[in-house]
Coordinates of C-alpha atoms and ligand atoms in Angstrom, one line a residue:
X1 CA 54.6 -38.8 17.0
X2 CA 53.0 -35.6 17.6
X3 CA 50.7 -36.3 20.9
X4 CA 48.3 -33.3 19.7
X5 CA 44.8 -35.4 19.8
X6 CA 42.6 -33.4 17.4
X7 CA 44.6 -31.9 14.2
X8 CA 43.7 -28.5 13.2
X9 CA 42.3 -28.2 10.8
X10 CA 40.9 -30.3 8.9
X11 CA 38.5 -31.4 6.3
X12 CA 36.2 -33.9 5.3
X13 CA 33.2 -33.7 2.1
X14 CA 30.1 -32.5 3.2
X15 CA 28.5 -36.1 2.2
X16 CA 29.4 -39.7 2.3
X17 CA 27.0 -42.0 0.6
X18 CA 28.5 -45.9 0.7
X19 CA 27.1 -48.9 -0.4
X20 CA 25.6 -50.9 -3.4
X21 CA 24.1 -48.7 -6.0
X22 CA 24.4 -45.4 -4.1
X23 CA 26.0 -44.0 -7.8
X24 CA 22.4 -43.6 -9.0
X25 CA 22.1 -40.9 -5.9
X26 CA 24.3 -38.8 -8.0
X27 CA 21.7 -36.1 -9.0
X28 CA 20.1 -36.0 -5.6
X29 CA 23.9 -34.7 -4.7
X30 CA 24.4 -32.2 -6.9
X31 CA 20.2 -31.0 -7.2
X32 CA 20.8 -27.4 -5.8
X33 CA 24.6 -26.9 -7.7
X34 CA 22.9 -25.7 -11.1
X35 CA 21.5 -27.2 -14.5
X36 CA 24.9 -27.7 -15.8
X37 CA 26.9 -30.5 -14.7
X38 CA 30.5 -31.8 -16.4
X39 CA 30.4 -35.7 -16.0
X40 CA 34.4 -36.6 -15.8
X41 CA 34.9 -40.3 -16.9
X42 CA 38.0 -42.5 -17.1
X43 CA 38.2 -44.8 -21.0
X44 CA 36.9 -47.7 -19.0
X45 CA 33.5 -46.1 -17.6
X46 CA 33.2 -45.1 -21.6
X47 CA 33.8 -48.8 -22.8
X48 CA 31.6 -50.4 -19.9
X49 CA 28.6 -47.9 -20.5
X50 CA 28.8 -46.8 -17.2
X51 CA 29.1 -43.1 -18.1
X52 CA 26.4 -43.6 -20.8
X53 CA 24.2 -45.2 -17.8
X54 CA 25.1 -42.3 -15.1
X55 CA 24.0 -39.9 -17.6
X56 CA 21.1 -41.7 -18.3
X57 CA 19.7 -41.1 -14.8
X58 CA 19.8 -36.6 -15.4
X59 CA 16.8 -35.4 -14.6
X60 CA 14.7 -33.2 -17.2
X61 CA 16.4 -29.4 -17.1
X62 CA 20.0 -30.9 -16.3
X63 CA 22.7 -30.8 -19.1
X64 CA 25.1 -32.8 -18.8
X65 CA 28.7 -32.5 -20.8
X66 CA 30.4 -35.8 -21.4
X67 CA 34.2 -35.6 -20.8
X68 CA 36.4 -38.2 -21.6
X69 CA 40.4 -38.4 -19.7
X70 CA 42.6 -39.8 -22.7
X71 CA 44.4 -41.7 -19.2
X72 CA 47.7 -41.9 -17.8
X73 CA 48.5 -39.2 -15.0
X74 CA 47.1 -35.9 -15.6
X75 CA 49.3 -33.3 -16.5
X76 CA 49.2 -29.5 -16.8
X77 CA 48.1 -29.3 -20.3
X78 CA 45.1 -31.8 -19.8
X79 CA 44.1 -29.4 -17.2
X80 CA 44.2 -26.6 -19.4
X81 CA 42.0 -28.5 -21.9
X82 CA 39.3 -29.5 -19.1
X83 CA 39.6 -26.2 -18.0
X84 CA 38.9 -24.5 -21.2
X85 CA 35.5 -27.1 -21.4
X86 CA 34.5 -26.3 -18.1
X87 CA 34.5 -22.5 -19.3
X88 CA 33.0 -23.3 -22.7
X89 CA 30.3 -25.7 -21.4
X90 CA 29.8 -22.7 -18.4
X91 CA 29.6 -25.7 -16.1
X92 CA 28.3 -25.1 -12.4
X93 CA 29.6 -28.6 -11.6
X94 CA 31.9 -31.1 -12.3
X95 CA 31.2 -35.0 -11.3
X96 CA 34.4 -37.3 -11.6
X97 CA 33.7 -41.3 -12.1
X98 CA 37.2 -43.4 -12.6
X99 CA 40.2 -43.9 -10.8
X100 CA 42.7 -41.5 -8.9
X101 CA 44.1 -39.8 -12.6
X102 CA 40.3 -38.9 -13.0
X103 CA 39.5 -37.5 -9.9
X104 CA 43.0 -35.2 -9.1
X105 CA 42.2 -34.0 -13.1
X106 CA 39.0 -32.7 -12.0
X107 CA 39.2 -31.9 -8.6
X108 CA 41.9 -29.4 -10.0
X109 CA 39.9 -29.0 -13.2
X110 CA 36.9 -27.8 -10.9
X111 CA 39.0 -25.8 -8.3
X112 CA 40.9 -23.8 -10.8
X113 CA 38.0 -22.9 -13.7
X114 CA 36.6 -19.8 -12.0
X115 CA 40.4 -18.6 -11.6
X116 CA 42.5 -16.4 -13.8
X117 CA 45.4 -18.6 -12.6
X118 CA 47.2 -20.3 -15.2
X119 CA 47.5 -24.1 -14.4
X120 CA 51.5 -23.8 -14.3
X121 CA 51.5 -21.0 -11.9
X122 CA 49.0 -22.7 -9.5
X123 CA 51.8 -25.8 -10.3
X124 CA 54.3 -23.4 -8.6
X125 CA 52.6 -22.8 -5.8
X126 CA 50.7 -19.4 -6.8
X127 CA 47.9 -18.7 -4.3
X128 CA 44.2 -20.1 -5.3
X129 CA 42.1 -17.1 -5.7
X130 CA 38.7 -18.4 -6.0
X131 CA 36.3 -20.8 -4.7
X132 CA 36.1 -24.2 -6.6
X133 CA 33.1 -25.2 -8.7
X134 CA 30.9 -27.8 -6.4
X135 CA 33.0 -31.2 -7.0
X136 CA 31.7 -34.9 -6.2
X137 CA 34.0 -38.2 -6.5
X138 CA 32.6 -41.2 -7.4
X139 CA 35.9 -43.6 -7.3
X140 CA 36.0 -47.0 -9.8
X141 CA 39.5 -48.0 -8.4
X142 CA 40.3 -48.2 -4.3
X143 CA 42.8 -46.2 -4.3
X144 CA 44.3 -43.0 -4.6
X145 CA 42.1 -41.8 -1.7
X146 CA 41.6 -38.8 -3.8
X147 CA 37.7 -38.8 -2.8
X148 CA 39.4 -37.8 0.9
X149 CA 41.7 -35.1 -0.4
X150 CA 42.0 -31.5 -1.1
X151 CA 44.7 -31.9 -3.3
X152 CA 45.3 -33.2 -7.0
X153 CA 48.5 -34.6 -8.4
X154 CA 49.7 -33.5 -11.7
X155 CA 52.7 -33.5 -13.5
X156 CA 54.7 -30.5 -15.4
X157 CA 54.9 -31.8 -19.0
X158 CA 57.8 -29.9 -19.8
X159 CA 60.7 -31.0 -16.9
X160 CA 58.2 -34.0 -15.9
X161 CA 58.1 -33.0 -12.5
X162 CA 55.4 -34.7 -10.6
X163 CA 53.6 -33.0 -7.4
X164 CA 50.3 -31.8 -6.0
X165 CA 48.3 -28.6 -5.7
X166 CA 46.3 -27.9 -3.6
X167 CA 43.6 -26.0 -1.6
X168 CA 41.3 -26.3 1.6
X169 CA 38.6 -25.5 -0.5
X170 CA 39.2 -28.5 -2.8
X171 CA 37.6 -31.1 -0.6
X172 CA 34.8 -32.8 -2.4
X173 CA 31.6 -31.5 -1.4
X174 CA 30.2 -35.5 -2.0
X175 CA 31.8 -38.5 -2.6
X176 CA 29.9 -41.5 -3.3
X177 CA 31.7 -45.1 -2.5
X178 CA 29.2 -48.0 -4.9
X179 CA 31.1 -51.2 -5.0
X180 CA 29.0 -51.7 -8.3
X181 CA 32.1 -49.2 -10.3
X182 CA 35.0 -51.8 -8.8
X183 CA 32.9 -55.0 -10.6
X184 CA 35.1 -53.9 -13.9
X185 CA 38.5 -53.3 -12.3
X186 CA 41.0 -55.5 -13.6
X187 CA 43.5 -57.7 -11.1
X188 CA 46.7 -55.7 -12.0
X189 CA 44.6 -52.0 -10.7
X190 CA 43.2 -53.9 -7.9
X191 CA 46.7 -54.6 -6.4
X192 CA 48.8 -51.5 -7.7
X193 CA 45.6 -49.5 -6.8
X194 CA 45.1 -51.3 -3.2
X195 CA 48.9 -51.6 -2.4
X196 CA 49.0 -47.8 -2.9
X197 CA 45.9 -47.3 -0.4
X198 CA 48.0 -49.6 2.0
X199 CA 50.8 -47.8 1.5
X200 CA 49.6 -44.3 2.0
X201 CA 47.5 -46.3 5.5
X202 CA 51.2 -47.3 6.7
X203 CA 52.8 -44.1 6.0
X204 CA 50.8 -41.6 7.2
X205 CA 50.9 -44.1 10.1
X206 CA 54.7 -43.9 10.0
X207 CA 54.5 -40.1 9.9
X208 CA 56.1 -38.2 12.2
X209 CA 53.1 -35.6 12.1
X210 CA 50.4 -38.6 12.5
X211 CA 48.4 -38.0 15.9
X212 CA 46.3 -40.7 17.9
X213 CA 43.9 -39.4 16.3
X214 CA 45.1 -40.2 12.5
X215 CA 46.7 -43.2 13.8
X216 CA 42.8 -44.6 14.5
X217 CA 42.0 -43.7 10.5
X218 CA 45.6 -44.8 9.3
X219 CA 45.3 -48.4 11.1
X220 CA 41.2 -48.7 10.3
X221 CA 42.4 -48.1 7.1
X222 CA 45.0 -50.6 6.8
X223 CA 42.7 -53.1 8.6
X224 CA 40.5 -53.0 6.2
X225 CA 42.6 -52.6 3.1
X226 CA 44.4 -55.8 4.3
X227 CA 41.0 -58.0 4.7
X228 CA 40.1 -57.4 1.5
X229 CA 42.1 -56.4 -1.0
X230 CA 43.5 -60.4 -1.8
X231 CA 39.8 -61.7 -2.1
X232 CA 39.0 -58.8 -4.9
X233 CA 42.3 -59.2 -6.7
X234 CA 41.1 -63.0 -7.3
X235 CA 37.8 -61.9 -8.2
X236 CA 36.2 -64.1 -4.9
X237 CA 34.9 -60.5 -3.8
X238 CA 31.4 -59.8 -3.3
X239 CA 30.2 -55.8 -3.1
X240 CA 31.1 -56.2 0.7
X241 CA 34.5 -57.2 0.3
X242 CA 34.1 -53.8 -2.8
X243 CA 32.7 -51.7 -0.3
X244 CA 35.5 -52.6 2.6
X245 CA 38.2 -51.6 -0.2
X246 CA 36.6 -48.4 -1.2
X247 CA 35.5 -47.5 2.5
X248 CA 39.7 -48.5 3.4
X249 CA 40.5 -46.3 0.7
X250 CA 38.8 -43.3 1.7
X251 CA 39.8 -43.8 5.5
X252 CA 43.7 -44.0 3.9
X253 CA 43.3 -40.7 2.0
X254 CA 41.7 -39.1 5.0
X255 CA 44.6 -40.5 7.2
X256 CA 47.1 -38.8 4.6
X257 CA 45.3 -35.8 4.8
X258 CA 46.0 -35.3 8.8
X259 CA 49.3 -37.0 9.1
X260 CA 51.1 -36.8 5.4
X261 CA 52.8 -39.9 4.0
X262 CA 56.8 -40.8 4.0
X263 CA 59.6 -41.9 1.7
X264 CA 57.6 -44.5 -0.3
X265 CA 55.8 -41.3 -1.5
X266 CA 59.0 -39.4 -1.8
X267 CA 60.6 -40.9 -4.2
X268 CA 57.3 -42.0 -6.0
X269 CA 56.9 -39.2 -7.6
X270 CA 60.2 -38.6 -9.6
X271 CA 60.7 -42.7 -10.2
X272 CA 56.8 -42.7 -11.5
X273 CA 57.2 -39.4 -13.7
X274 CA 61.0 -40.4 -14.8
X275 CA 60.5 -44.0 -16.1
X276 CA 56.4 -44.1 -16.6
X277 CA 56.2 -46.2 -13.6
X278 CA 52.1 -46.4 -12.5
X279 CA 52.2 -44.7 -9.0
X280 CA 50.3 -47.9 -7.2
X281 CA 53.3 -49.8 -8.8
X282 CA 56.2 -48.1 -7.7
X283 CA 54.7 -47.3 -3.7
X284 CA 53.9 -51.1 -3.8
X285 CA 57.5 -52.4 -4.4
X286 CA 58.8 -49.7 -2.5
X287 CA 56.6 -50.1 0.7
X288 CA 58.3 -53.4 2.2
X289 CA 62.0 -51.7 2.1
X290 CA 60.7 -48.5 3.6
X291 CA 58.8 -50.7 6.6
X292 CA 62.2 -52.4 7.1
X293 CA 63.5 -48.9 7.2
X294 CA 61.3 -47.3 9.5
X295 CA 61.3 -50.7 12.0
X296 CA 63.6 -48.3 14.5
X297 CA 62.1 -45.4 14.7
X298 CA 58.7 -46.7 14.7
X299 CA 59.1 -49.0 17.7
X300 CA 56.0 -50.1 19.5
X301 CA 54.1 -49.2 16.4
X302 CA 55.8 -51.3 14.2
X303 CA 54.9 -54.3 16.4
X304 CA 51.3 -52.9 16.0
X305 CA 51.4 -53.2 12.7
X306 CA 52.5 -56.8 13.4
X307 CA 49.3 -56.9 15.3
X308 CA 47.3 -55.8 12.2
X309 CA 49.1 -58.0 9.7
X310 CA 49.1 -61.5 11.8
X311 CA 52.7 -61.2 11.0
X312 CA 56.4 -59.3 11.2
X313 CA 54.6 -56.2 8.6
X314 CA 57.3 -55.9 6.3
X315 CA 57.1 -60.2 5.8
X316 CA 53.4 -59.6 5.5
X317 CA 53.9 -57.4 2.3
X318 CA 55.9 -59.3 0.4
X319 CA 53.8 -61.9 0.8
X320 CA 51.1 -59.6 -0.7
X321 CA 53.4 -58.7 -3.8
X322 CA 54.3 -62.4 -4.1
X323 CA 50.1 -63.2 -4.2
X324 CA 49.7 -60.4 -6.8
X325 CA 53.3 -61.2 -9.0
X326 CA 54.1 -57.8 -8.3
X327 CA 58.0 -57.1 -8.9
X328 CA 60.4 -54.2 -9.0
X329 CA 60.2 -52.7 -12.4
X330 CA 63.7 -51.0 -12.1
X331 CA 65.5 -54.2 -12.0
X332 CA 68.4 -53.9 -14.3
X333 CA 67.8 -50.1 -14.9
X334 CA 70.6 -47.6 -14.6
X335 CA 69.4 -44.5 -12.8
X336 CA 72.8 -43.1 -12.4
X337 CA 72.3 -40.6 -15.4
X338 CA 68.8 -39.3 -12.8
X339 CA 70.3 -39.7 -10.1
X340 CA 70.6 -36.1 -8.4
X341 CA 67.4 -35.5 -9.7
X342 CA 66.0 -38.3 -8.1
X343 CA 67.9 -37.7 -4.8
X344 CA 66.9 -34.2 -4.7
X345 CA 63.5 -34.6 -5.7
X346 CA 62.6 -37.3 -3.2
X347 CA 64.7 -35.4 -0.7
X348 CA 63.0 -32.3 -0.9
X349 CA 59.3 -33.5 -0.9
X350 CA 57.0 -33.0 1.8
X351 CA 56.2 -36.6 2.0
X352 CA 59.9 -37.3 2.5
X353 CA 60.4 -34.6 5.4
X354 CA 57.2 -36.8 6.9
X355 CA 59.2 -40.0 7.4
X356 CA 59.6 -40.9 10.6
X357 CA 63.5 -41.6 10.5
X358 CA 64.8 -38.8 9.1
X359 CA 66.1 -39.9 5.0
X360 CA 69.7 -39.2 4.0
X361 CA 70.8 -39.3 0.1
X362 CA 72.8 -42.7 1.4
X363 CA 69.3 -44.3 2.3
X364 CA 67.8 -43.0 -0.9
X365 CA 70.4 -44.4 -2.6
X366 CA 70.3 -47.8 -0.7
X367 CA 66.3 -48.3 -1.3
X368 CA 67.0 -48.1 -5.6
X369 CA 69.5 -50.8 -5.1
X370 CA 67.6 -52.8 -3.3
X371 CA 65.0 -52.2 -6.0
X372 CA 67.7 -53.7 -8.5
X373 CA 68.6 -50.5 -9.9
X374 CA 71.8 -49.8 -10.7
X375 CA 73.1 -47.0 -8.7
X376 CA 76.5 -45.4 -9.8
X377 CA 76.9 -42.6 -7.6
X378 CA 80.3 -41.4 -8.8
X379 CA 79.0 -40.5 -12.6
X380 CA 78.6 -37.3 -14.0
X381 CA 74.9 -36.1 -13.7
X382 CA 72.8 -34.4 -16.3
X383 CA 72.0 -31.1 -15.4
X384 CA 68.5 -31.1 -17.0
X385 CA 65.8 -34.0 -16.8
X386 CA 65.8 -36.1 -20.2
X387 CA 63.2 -38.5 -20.8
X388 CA 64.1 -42.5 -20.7
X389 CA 62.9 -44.1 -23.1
Ligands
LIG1 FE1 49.7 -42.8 -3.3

């Protein structure tokens, strides 16, 4: 652990508003960013009328510009296209209102509209050149902890790789945390959603950057994730048990924010762009087999997860996927045609270098067969990335 107490620096949105109806605050937020606003929605805040209903609440003078995500993970040319209606529509704000795809499209959407940049060269790691337009998060899935974030995960459409840009300046300037947009959310988001939360809580936990500091957020985070996230999944919750999930969610993405994450995150990315995994998904199956990994090196902290969890931590989350029927969805796939991109990828990501225990291509290789996949190291590997089917 690095025994630095205060991480520097670091970032947090200028406003927090949290708790039952706080969404209809929205315009009070963004009163002094300009008459144009871009309201970001997710399909599901179309079909429930909540987007209708937000916009609703604009006062006279404000314009607002409707913009629908299509859904799945956002990639470079989806930016390009909310780019170009950010420009068009001469938006002076953007306002997201869905799930982590929703706000990492618009955070980048918003951070990279005044810039000359093109999308693929702020992909590869080109220098952000302006300041973002004003950005507030509303999140209707706990979560991403993209609300917490300065950075936005996209993927390349062309060789499918999957990673984040990012800039200090991206930090949303509010983020608003209403239980009322997680009424909707169906089981199957609630746990691949939550499981990712916890996951990112337990990694940046795990990380051999976290700080006494991020370890109070990381295990607040988990603590809370953990209470609640069983009751909503079985649709028990009331907007307190919402609220704790939202509020555990945020807390998580702040906690990755100081500390990074670890191998669950690592090889997230290539498994979730390679075989259209959902990225709560893939971190939730993935999460007990990195705990077990980590066990060592974490030493006293592993028992304080124990602690947390009323249990041995890695027993704890299989219990959790057993409670939401959550199973490895590589079992029976053969990866050994991706391999060495999957190796190299999850090798070579900053979440990966995070891990406490340093990861070797063997351990890489050991955590896909233990997610059922088959694993033939010894074959020939495609030079390029195809796309399963
Ligand atoms: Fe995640």
């Amino acid at each position: 652990m690095n025994s630095a107490p205060w991480p520097d620096p670091w970032f947090l949105p200028a406003l927090v508003r949290s708790g039952p109806g706080r969404i209809e605050t929205l315009f009070d937020a963004t009163r002094t960013w300009g008459k144009r606003g871009c309201l970001v929605g997710g399909q599901s805040a179309i079909r429930s009328g909540l987007a209708a209903r937000i916009q609703a609440l604009s006062p006279p003078g404000i314009r607002i510009e409707p913009v629908v995500h299509t859904g799945g993970e956002p990639t470079l040319t989806q930016l390009d296209e909310l780019r170009a209606t950010l420009r068009s529509a001469r938006a002076d704000w953007v306002a997201a209102v869905g799930g982590g795809s929703v706000m990492d499209l618009a955070k980048a959407a918003a951070g990279l509209a005044p810039s000359s940049l093109t999308s693929a060269d702020a992909f590869d790691g080109a220098a952000i050149d302006v300041d973002p337009l004003p950005f507030l998060a509303a999140p209707t899935t706990a979560g991403t902890g993209s609300e917490a974030t300065v950075n936005a995960v996209l993927i390349h459409p062309g060789n499918r790789r999957k990673k984040s840009i990012r800039d200090p300046r991206w930090m949303p300037r509010c983020v608003i945390l209403d239980p009322h947009l997680l009424r909707g959310c169906p089981p199957a988001v609630v746990a691949d959603s939550g499981l990712d939360a916890l996951t990112q809580a337990i990694e940046a936990y795990a990380s051999r950057h976290a700080t006494p500091f991020s370890d109070g957020i990381a295990l607040e985070a988990a603590r809370l994730l953990n209470q609640h996230v069983s009751t909503v999944f079985h649709g028990r919750g009331t907007d307190a048990d919402r609220t704790g999930l939202l509020q555990g969610s945020f807390l998580a993405g702040w906690a990755l924010s100081l500390a990074r994450l670890g191998i669950v995150h690592g090889i997230a990315h290539p498994l979730g762009s390679l075989y259209g995994i959902p990225h709560g998904r893939i971190c939730a199956v993935c999460l007990p087999l990195a705990l077990d990994l980590n066990r060592g090196p974490l030493g006293k902290k592993y028992d304080s997860l124990c602690n947390l969890f009323g249990d041995d931590a890695t027993t704890a989350i299989r219990k959790l996927l057993k409670t939401f029927d959550i199973h490895s969805p590589l079992d029976g796939i053969d990866v050994s045609p991706q391999l060495n991109f999957i190796v190299q990828e999850t090798l070579a990501s900053g979440s990966c270098q995070a891990n406490c225990k340093t990861v070797t291509r063997e351990d890489v290789l050991n955590l896909l067969r233990q997610l059922g996949a088959l694993v033939d190291s010894n074959s020939t590997p495609r030079t390029s990335v195809s796309h399963p089917p």
